[in-house]
Coordinates of C-alpha atoms and ligand atoms in Angstrom, one line a residue:
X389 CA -60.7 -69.4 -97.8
X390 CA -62.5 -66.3 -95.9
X391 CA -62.9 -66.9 -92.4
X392 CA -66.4 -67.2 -92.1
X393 CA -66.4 -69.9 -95.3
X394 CA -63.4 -71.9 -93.4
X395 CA -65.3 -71.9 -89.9
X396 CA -68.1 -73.2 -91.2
X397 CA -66.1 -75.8 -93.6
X398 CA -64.4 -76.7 -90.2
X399 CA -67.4 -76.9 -88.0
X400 CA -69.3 -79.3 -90.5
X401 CA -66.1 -81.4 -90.9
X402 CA -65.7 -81.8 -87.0
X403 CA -70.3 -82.8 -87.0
X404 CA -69.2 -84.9 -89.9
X405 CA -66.2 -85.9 -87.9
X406 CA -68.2 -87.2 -84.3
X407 CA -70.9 -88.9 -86.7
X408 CA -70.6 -92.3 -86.4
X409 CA -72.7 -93.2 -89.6
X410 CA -70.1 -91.4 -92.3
X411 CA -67.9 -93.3 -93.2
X412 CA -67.7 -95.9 -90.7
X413 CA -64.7 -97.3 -92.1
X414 CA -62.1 -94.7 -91.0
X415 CA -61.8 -95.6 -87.2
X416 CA -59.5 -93.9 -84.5
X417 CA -55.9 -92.3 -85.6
X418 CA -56.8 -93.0 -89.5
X419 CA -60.6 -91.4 -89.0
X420 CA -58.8 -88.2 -87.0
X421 CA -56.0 -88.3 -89.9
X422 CA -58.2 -88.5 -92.5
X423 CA -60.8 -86.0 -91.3
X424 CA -57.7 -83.2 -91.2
X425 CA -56.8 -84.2 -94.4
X426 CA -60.4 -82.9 -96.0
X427 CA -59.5 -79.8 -94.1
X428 CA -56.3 -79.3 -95.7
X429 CA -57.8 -79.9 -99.3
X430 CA -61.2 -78.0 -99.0
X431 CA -59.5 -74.9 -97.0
X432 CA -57.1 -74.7 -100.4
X433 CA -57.1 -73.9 -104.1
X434 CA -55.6 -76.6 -106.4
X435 CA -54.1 -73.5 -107.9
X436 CA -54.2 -69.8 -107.9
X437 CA -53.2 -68.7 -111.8
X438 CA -52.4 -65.2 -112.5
X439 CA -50.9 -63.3 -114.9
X440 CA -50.6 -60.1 -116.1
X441 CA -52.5 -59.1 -120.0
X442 CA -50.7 -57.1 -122.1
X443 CA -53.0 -55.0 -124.0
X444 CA -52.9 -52.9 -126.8
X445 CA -55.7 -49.9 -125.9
X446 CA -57.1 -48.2 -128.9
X447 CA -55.7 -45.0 -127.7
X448 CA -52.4 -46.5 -129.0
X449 CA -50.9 -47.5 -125.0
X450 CA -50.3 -50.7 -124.3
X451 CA -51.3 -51.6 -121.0
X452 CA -51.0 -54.0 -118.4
X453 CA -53.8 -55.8 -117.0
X454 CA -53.6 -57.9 -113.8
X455 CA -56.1 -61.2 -114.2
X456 CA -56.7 -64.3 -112.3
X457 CA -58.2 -68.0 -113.0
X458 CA -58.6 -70.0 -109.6
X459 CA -58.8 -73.7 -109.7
X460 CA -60.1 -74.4 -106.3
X461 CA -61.1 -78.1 -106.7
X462 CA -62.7 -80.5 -109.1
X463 CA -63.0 -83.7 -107.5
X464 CA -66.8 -83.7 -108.6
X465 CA -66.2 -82.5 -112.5
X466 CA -64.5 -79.8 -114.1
X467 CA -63.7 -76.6 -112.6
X468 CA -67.0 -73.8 -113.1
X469 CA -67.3 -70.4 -112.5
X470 CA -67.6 -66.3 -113.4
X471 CA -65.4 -64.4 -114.5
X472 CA -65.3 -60.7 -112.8
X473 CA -64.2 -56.9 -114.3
X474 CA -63.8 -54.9 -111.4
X475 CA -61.4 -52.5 -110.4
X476 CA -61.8 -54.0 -106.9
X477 CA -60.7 -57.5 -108.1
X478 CA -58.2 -59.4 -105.7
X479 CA -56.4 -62.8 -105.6
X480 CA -57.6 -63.7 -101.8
X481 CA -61.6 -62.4 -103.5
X482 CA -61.3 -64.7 -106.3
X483 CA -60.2 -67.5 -104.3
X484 CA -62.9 -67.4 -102.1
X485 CA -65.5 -67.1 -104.4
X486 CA -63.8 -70.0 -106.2
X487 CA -64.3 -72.3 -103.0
X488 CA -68.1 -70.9 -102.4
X489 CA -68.6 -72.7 -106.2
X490 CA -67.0 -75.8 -104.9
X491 CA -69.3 -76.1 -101.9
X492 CA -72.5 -74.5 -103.8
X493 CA -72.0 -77.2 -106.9
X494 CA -71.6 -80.2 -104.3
X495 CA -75.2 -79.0 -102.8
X496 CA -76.9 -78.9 -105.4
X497 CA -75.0 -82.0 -106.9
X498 CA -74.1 -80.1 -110.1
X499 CA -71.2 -82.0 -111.3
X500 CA -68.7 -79.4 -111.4
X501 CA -66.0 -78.0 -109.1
X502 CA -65.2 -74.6 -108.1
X503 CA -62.8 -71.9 -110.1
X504 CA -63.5 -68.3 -110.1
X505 CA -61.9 -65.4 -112.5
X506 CA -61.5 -61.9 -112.2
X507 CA -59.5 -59.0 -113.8
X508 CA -58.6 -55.7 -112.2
X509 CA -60.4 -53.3 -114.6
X510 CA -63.3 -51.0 -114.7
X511 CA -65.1 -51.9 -117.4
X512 CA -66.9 -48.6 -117.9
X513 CA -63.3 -47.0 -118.6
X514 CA -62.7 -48.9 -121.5
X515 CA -64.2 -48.7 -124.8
X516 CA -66.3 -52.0 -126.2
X517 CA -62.9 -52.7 -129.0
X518 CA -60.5 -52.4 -125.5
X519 CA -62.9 -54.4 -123.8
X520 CA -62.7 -57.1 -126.8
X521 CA -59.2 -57.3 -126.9
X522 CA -58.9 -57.7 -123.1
X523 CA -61.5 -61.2 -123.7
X524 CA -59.4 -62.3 -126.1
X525 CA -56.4 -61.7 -124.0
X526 CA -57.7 -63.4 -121.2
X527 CA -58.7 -66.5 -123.1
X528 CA -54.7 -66.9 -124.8
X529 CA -53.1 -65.9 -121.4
X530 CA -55.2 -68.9 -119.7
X531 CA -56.7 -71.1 -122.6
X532 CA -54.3 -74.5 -121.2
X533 CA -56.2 -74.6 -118.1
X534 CA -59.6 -73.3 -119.7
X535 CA -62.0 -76.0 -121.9
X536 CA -65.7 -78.4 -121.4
X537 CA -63.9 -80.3 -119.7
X538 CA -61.4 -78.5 -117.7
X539 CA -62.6 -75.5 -116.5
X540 CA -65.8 -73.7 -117.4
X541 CA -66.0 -69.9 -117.2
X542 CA -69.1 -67.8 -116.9
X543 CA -70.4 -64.6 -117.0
X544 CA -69.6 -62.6 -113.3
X545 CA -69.9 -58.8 -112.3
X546 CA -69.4 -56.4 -115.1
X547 CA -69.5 -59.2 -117.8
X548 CA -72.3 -60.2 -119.2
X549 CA -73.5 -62.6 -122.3
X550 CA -71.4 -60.4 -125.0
X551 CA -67.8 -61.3 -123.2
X552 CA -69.1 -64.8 -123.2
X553 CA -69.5 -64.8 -126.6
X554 CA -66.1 -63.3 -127.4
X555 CA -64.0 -65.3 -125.3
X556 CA -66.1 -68.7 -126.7
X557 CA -64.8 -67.1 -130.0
X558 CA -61.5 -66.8 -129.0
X559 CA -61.2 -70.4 -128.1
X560 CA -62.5 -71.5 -131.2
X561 CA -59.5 -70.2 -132.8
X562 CA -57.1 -71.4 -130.5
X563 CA -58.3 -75.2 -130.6
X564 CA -59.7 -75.3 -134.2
X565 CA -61.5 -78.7 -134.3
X566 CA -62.0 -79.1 -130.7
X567 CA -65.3 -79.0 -129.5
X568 CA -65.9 -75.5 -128.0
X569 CA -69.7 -75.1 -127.5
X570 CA -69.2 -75.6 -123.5
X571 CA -66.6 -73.8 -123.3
X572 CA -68.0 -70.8 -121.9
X573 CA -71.3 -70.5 -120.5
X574 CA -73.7 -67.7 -120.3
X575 CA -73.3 -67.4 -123.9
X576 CA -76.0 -65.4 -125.8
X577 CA -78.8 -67.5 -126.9
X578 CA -77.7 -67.4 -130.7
X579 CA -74.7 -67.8 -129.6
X580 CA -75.8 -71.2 -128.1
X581 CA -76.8 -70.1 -124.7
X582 CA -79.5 -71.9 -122.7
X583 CA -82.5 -69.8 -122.4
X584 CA -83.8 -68.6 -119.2
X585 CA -80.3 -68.0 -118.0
X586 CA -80.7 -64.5 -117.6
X587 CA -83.5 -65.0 -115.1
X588 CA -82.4 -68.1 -113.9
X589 CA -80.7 -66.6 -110.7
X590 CA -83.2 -64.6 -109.7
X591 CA -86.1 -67.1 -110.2
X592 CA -84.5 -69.5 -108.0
X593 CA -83.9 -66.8 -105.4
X594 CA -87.5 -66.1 -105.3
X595 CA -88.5 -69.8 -105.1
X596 CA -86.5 -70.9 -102.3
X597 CA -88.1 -68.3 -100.2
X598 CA -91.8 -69.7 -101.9
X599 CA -90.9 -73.5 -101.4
X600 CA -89.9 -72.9 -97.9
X601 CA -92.9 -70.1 -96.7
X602 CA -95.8 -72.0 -98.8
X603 CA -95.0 -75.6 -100.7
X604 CA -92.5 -77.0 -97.0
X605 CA -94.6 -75.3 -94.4
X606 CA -98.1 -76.3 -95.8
X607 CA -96.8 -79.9 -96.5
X608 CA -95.4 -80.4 -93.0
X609 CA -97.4 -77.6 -90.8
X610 CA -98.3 -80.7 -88.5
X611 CA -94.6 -81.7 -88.4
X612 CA -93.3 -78.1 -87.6
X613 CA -95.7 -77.5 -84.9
X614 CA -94.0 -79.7 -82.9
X615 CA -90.9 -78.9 -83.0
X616 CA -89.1 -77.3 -80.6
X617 CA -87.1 -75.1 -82.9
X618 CA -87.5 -70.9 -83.2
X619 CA -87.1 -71.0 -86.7
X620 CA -90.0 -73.3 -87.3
X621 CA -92.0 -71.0 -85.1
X622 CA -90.9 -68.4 -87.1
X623 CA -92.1 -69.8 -90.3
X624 CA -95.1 -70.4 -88.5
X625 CA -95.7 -66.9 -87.6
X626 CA -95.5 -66.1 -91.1
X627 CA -97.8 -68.8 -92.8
X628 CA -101.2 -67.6 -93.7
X629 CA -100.5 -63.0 -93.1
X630 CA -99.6 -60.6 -96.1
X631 CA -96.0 -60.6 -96.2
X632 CA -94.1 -57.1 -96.7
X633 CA -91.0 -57.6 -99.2
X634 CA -88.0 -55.8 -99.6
X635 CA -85.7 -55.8 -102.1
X636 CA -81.8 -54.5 -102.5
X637 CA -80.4 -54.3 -105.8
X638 CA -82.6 -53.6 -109.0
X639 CA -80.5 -55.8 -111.0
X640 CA -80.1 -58.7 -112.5
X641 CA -81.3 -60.6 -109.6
X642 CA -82.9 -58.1 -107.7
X643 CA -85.7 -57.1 -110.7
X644 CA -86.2 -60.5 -111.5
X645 CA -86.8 -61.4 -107.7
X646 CA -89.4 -58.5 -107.6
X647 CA -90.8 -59.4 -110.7
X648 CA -91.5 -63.1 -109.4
X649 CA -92.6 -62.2 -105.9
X650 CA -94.6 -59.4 -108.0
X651 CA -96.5 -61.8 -110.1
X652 CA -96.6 -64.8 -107.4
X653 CA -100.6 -65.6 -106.2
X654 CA -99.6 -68.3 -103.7
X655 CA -98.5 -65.9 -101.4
X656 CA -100.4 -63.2 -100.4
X657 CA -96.7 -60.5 -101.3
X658 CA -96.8 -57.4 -101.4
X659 CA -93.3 -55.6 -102.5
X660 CA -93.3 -52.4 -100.1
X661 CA -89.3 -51.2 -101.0
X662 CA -86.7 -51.4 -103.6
X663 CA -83.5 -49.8 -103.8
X664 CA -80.4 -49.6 -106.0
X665 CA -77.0 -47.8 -105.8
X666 CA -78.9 -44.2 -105.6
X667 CA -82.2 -44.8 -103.8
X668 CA -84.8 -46.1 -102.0
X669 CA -88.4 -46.4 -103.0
X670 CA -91.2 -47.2 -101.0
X671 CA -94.8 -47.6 -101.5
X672 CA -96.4 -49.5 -98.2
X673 CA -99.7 -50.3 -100.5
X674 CA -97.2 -52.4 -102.8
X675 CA -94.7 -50.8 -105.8
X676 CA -95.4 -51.3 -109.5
X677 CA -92.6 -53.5 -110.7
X678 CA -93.1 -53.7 -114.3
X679 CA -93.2 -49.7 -114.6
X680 CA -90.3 -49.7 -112.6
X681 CA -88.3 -52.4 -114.4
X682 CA -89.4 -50.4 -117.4
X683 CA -88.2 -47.6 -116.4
X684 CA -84.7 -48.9 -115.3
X685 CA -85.0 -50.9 -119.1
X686 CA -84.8 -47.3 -120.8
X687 CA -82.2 -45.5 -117.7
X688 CA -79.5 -47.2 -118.1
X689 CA -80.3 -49.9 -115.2
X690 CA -81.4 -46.8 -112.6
X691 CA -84.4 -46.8 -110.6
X692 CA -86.3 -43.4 -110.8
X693 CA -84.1 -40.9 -108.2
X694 CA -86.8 -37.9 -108.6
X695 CA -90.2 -37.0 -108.2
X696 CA -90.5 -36.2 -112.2
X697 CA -88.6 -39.4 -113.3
X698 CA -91.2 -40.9 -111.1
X699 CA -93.8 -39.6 -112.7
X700 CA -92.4 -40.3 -115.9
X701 CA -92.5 -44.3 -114.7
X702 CA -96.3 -43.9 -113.7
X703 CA -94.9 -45.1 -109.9
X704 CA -96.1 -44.2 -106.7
X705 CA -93.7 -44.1 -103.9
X706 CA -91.6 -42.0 -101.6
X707 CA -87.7 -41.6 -102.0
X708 CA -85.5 -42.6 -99.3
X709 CA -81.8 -43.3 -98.3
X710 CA -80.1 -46.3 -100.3
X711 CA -79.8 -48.2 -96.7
X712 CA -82.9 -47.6 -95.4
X713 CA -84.3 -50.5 -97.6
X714 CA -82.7 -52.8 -94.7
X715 CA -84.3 -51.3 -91.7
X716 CA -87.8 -51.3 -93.4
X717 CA -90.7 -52.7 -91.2
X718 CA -91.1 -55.6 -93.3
X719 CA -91.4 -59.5 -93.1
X720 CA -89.1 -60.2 -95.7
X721 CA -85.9 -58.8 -97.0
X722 CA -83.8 -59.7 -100.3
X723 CA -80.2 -59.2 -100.4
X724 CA -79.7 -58.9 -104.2
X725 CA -76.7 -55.9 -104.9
X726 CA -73.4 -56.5 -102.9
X727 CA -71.6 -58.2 -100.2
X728 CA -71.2 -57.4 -96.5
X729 CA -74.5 -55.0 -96.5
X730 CA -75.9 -56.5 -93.2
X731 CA -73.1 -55.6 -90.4
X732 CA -72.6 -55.1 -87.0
X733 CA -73.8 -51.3 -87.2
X734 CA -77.1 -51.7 -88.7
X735 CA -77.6 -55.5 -87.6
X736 CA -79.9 -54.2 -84.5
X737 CA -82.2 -52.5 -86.6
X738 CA -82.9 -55.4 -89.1
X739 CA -86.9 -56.1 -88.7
X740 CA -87.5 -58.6 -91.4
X741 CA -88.2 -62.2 -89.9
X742 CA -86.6 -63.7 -93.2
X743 CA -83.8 -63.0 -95.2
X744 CA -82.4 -63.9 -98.7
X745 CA -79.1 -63.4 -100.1
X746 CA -79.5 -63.1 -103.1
X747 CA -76.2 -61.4 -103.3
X748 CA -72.8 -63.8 -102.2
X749 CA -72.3 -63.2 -98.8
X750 CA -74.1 -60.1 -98.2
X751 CA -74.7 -60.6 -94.3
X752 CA -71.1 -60.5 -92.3
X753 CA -70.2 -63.3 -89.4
X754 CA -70.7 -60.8 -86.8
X755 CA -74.7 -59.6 -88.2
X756 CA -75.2 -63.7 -89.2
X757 CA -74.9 -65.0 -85.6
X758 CA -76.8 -62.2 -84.5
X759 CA -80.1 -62.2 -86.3
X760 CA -79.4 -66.6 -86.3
X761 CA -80.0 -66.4 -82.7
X762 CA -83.0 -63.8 -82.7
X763 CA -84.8 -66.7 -84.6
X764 CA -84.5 -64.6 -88.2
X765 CA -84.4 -67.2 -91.0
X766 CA -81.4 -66.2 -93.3
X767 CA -81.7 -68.3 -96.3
X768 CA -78.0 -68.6 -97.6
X769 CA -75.8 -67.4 -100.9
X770 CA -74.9 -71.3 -101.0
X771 CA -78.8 -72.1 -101.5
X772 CA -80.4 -69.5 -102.7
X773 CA -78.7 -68.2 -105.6
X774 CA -77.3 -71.3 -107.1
X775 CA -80.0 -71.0 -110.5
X776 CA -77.1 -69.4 -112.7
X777 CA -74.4 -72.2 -112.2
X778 CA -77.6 -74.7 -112.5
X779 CA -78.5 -73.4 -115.7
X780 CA -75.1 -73.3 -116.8
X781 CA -74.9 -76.7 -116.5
X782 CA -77.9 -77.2 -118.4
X783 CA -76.4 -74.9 -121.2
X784 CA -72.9 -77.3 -121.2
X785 CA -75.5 -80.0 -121.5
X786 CA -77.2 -78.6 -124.4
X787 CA -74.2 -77.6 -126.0
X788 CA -72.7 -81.3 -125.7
X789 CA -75.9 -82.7 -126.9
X790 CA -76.6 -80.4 -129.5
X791 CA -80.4 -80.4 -128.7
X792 CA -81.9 -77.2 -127.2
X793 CA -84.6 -77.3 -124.2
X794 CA -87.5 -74.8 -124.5
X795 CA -87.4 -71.8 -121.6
X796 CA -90.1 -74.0 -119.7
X797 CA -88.2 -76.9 -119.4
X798 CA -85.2 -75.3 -118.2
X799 CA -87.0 -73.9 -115.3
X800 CA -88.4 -77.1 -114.6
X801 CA -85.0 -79.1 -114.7
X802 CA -84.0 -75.8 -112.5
X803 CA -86.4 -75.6 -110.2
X804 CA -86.1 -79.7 -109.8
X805 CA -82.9 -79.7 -108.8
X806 CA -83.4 -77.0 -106.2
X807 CA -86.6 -78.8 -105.0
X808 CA -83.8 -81.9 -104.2
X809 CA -81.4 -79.4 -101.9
X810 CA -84.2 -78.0 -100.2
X811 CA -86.0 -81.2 -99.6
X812 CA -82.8 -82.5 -98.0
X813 CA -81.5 -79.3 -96.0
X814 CA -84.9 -78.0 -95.0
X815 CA -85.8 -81.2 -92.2
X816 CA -82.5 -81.2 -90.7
X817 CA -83.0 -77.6 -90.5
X818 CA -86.1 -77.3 -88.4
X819 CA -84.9 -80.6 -86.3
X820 CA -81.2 -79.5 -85.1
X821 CA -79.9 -76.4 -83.4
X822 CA -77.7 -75.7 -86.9
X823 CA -78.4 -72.4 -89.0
X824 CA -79.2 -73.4 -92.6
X825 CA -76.4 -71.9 -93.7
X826 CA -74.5 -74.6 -91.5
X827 CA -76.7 -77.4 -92.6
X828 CA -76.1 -76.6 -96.1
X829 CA -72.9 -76.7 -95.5
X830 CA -73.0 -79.6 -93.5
X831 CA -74.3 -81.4 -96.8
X832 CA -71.9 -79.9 -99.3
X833 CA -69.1 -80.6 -97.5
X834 CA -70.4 -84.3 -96.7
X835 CA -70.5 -84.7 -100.5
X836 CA -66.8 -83.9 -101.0
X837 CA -65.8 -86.0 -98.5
X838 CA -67.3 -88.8 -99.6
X839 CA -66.2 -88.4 -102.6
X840 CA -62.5 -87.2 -102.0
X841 CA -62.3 -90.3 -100.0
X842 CA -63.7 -92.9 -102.7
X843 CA -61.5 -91.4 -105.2
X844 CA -58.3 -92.1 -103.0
X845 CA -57.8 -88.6 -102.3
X846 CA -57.1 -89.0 -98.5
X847 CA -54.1 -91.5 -98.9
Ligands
NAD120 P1 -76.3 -56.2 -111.3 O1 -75.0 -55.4 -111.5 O2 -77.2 -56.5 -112.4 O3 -77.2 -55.4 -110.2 C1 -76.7 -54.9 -109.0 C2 -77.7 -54.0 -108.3 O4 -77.2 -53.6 -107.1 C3 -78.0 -52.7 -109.1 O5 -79.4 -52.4 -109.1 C4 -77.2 -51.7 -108.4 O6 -77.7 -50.4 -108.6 C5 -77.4 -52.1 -107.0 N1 -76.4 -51.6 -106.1 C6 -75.0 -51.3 -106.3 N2 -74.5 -50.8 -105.2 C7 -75.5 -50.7 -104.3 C8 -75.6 -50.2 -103.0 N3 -74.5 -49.7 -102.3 N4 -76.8 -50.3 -102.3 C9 -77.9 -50.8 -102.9 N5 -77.9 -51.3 -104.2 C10 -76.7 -51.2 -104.8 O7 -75.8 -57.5 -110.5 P2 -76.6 -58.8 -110.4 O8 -76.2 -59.7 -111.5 O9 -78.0 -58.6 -110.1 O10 -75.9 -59.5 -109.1 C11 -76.3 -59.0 -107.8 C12 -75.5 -59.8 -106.8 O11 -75.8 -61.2 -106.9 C13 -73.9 -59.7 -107.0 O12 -73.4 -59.7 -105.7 C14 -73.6 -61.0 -107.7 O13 -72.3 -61.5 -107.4 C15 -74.6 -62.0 -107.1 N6 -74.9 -63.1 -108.0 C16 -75.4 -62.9 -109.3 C17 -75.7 -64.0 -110.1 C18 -76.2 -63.8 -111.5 O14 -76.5 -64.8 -112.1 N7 -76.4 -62.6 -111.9 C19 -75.5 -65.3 -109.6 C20 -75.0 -65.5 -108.3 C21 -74.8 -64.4 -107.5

């Protein structure tokens, strides 16, 4: 487990640890023994598989592809997560974000555990055929450990609702008569995917930052007001002005984030930046996100670069560096393209007074404790983003049930589940000295224990 992930796991086992109230039944040596036992089984995967594809490219070579499934744990359900194509791809990557789905499911009491793929391959280099064969090779390499009720793969960077769809296919044929339909998720809708997946990330992104700057604050305004806590003051600060968005990463999340902020009338938003791998724009009287996400529809997922292509979206806005969206006088900034984007070099500059990581763990230790202690709100990967593995759930559900919800009442099953994690990390939040990173974590890793001990796990 990354450093940062495993400090934090420790820290909330030792506040779990000198709290009298959990589990009250391990005393002394056996509460101490026990206590480093959860340790040992949440700082490791259940099992790190990895093998190596042998593929047959259209170009007639036959090739070797390195490619990982991590198990991390499954104590509460089967094992659920992506699968990533990068040529970046490694086994210590996949096994950390394998351990983030552990802790994120346990929040948001999904009831699944934490596995992660990944294969080392640009997809762009391969043709659509090599990039089929490679699914199907993944799903035969791995197809013991994979299954509804094993372990439960999903779309990750550089795959997408089509590789879905292929691998489901794949496993068909393996396991003819088994049931298959949660096999994968992130299938296309035809294909038995759950609609409003696609925007299901980014939506919930979005609405952690509204539930906590207009449905928390205005519910307990009285209640934060008192507190003696500079985030609460922060929030405060915020409450009734025109807030300033940024946004990084015009992608899947990132568009869909400025779409919803975009659109929203209960705060008074305005997006002033977005940015992508090539640029910057910036518009301080607000940007016009559905040109723009029009634009990127028919450029091959690029925001406008030039003055022209700018034209040609009927935007407004000035063209700046791609980092420059972090520095931005702005109240708010989205984290939405890659990790480790908020560092120790450009940490000091940071202006927002609240940040969202959209993104998995796009603000380093270092820049975290930082900006934590400057009052700056960062609203964490672990809570923020969860919507896609949420939804996934509801698209195993479907898929076991055979009955299909409408796009409304997916977000509404969504949104009610997030409503639950916020309701029960937000108080603790604005009450103790903890970051709410830590108090999410606090709570995920309060579930596991629980449960690792009911089950007999700590004998
Ligand atoms: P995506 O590939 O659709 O979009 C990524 C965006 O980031 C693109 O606009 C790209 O141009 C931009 N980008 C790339 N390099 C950049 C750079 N150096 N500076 C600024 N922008 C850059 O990906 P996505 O699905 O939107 O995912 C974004 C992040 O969110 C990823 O880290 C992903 O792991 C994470 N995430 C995604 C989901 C999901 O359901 N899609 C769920 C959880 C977490």
């Amino acid at each position: 487990m990354a450093n940062q992930m495993m400090d934090i796991v420790k820290g909330s086992l030792q506040v779990l640890l000198d709290d009298v109230d959990f589990l009250p039944e391990l005393a002394g040596e056996r509460r101490e023994k026990a206590f480093s036992s959860l340790l040992s089984i949440l700082s490791t995967p259940d099992h790190v598989n990895k093998s190596f594809l042998r593929v047959a490219l259209e170009n007639g070579q036959v090739t070797r592809v390195p490619a990982f499934r991590v198990q991390h744990n499954n104590v509460l359900g089967p094992y659920k997560g992506g699968i990533r194509f990068h040529e970046t791809v490694k086994e210590e990557e996949v096994v950390n974000l394998a351990s983030l789905m552990t802790l994120k499911n346990a929040l948001h009491e999904v009831p699944f555990g934490g596995g992660k793929g990944g294969v080392v391959i640009n997809p762009r280099e391969y043709s659509d055929k090599d990039l089929y064969v490679i699914c199907k090779k993944y799903v035969q390499y791995f197809s013991d450990i994979l299954g509804p009720d094993k372990d439960i793969p999903a779309p990750d960077v550089g795959t997408g609702e089509r590789e879905m769809d292929w691998m489901m296919g794949e496993y068909k044929s393996i396991r003819p008569g088994e049931s298959y339909r949660g096999s994968f998720t992130g299938k296309s809708v035809e294909n038995g995917g759950s609609l409003g997946r696609r925007e299901a990330t980014g939506k919930g992104v979005y609405y952690t930052f509204r539930y906590l700057l207009h449905d928390f604050v205005k519910r307990q305004e009285h209640w934060l007001s008192e507190r003696d806590s500079m985030f609460a003051k922060t929030v405060l600060s915020l409450k009734d002005k025109s807030l300033k968005i940024a946004i990084q990463g015009f992608g899947n999340v990132g568009s869909v984030v400025a779409l919803s902020a975009y659109q929203c009338n209960h705060l008074n938003n305005k997006v002033v930046a977005v940015s992508d791998r090539n640029v910057t724009l910036y518009n301080s009287d607000g940007l016009d996100i559905p040109a723009l996400i029009k634009f990127v529809s028919m450029n091959k997922g690029d925001l406008p670069m030039t003055g022209d292509q700018l034209e040609t979206a009927g935007v407004k806005a000035k063209i700046l560096g791609i980092g420059e969206v972090l520095t931005l006088d702005v109240d708010v900034l989205f984290l939405a393209a890659l990790e480790n984007q908020v560092y120790q070099e450009n940490m000091i500059d940071i202006k927002a007074k609240i940040m969202v990581e959209g993104a998995n763990a796009p603000v380093t230790t270092v820049a975290d404790g930082y900006l934590s202690d400057k009052g700056i709100i960062i609203i964490p990967d672990i809570l923020a983003n969860a919507g896609g593995v949420i939804v996934s759930y509801l698209e195993w559900l479907q898929g076991r049930e055979t009955q299909f919800y409408t796009e409304d009442e997916v977000f509404e099953k969504q949104l009610s589940k997030m409503k639950n994690t916020f309701d029960s990390v937000f108080p603790p939040f604005f009450s103790d000295s903890f970051t709410l990173r830590q108090q999410c974590y606090i709570h995920s890793v309060m579930k596991l224990s629980n449960i690792l001990y009911r089950q007999g796990k700590l004998y």
